[in-house]
Amino acid sequence: MVTVFRLCFLTLLFFSPVAFSELCNPEDKKVLLQIKKDFKNPYLLASWNPDTDCCQWYCVECHPQTHRITSLLISSSVPDTNLSGPIPPSVGHLPYLETLRFHKLPKLTGPIQPTIANLTKLKELYISWTNISGPVPHSLAQLINLQFLDLSFNNLSGPIPSSLSQLPNLLSLRLDRNKLTGPIPDSFGSFKRSGPSLLLSHNQLSGPIPASLAHIDPQRIDFSRNKLEGDASMLFGRNKTTQMVDVSRNLLAFDLSTVEFPTSLISLDLNHNNITGKIPVGLTAVGFLQGFNVSYNRLCGEIPQGGRLQKFDVDAYFHNKCLCGSPLPNCN
Ligand SMILES: *[C@@H]1O[C@H](CO)[C@@H](O)[C@H](O)[C@H]1NC(C)=O
Ligand SMILES: *[C@@H]1O[C@H](CO)[C@@H](O)[C@H](O)[C@H]1NC(C)=O
Ligand SMILES: *[C@@H]1O[C@H](CO)[C@@H](O)[C@H](O)[C@H]1NC(C)=O
Ligand SMILES: *[C@@H]1O[C@H](CO)[C@@H](O)[C@H](O)[C@H]1NC(C)=O
Ligand SMILES: *[C@@H]1O[C@H](CO)[C@@H](O)[C@H](O)[C@H]1NC(C)=O
Ligand SMILES: *[C@@H]1O[C@H](CO)[C@@H](O)[C@H](O)[C@H]1NC(C)=O
Ligand SMILES: *[C@@H]1O[C@H](CO)[C@@H](O)[C@H](O)[C@H]1NC(C)=O
């Protein structure tokens, strides 16, 4: 079977330098060739031959009418790719880019290239599974068309910039699996719309979860494996439509008894915290709960009977202070 990747190389053989009509914008072509040069001619970009139409090159897409470069998608499924070094400044000189992706490039190093903040048409920015380091730049807040920002599985450090809440169209923010420190910004309670899904797990975030998050209604929240303290009840509330909340493995300490859960919840993971009180009866009304874990807390009292709460194993409830009742042993 001929793979797409191989096809890219075959097309090189059949394109003659004299007989082709070029669709690609010459400015974009110049920039792409500069990017290739800055990366020192990696094998992944071997199809970027100056004698051919750059709209035909591997890893790029042109707009069907204007033929400007709208996507640059550089990713590798093989671990031994020789694409290495920092993201070149020239990436910021493709003004019509809507999607930029660097994915699974373990030798991609250095900071998030500052010129990326000039790509104001970007809707999707993914830099994930690389070795980029340094801070998440405040200037990404200039990318007002961004819908998806995914900087997960890198080596980023420093605080989460509060300016990201200014992104009015953001649907999903992924900063999980880095080395980010400091608090979740207060400003995250003022995201436009209902607020993006917030996936911030596996960092070293600390301090309280801002009370302002009561005002947003993200579809998914994953704050697990950080060092967050205190209350998490603002993530819930009867009026929200959140489907997934994972705040497991933090230092959260609050009374669960009076929390009102949205009936939209599909998955709730609170394990390994310091949560007190009882499991509220209201949870029996959450009809589509598929995942549930309150283990390793300091909960007490009888597990309410009904809804889906008896569908979960003992290990969803074990290691609490004095929880009892099905699926745990009866209360006396
Ligand atoms: C990557 O490999 C290609 C072909 O194998 C070679 O031409 C190129 O110089 C290499 N680039 C780097 C940065 O090692
Ligand atoms: C962004 O573009 C402007 C105008 O083209 C330029 O002056 C500025 O230096 C660029 N900023 C970065 C960070 O590249
Ligand atoms: C990531 O980059 C650091 C230097 O910034 C280097 O020490 C480390 O070996 C790199 N890791 C990988 C997997 O390339
Ligand atoms: C992250 O960067 C540090 C140095 O800045 C380096 O020692 C470490 O190996 C990097 N981690 C990964 C997973 O590459
Ligand atoms: C829920 O929404 C209703 C109507 O929109 C409103 O009256 C009520 O105050 C809200 N409750 C909370 C807890 O926000
Ligand atoms: C849990 O809370 C208790 C009482 O407030 C406190 O003594 C204990 O240190 C806390 N444990 C953790 C792991 O935070
Ligand atoms: C709940 O979490 C604990 C701790 O990580 C784990 O041991 C247990 O298997 C989990 N149970 C369920 C049902 O997810």
JSON list of C-alpha atoms and ligand atoms in Angstrom, two decimals, residues 39-43 82 84, ligand 1:
[
{"chain": "A", "resi": 39, "resn": "PHE", "atom": "CA", "xyz": [15.06, 23.65, 10.67]},
{"chain": "A", "resi": 40, "resn": "LYS", "atom": "CA", "xyz": [18.16, 22.55, 8.66]},
{"chain": "A", "resi": 41, "resn": "ASN", "atom": "CA", "xyz": [16.31, 20.61, 5.96]},
{"chain": "A", "resi": 42, "resn": "PRO", "atom": "CA", "xyz": [14.65, 17.94, 8.07]},
{"chain": "A", "resi": 43, "resn": "TYR", "atom": "CA", "xyz": [13.48, 14.75, 6.38]},
{"chain": "A", "resi": 82, "resn": "ASN", "atom": "CA", "xyz": [15.46, 14.62, 12.77]},
{"chain": "A", "resi": 84, "resn": "SER", "atom": "CA", "xyz": [15.23, 19.65, 15.78]},
{"chain": "B", "resi": 1, "resn": "LIG", "atom": "C1", "xyz": [17.79, 15.16, 8.25]},
{"chain": "B", "resi": 1, "resn": "LIG", "atom": "O1", "xyz": [17.89, 14.09, 7.30]},
{"chain": "B", "resi": 1, "resn": "LIG", "atom": "C2", "xyz": [17.97, 14.53, 5.96]},
{"chain": "B", "resi": 1, "resn": "LIG", "atom": "C3", "xyz": [17.87, 13.31, 5.06]},
{"chain": "B", "resi": 1, "resn": "LIG", "atom": "O2", "xyz": [18.10, 12.14, 5.75]},
{"chain": "B", "resi": 1, "resn": "LIG", "atom": "C4", "xyz": [19.28, 15.29, 5.78]},
{"chain": "B", "resi": 1, "resn": "LIG", "atom": "O3", "xyz": [19.39, 15.75, 4.45]},
{"chain": "B", "resi": 1, "resn": "LIG", "atom": "C5", "xyz": [19.26, 16.49, 6.71]},
{"chain": "B", "resi": 1, "resn": "LIG", "atom": "O4", "xyz": [20.47, 17.21, 6.65]},
{"chain": "B", "resi": 1, "resn": "LIG", "atom": "C6", "xyz": [19.02, 16.05, 8.16]},
{"chain": "B", "resi": 1, "resn": "LIG", "atom": "N1", "xyz": [18.81, 17.25, 8.96]},
{"chain": "B", "resi": 1, "resn": "LIG", "atom": "C7", "xyz": [19.32, 17.39, 10.19]},
{"chain": "B", "resi": 1, "resn": "LIG", "atom": "C8", "xyz": [18.99, 18.67, 10.90]},
{"chain": "B", "resi": 1, "resn": "LIG", "atom": "O5", "xyz": [19.99, 16.53, 10.71]}
]
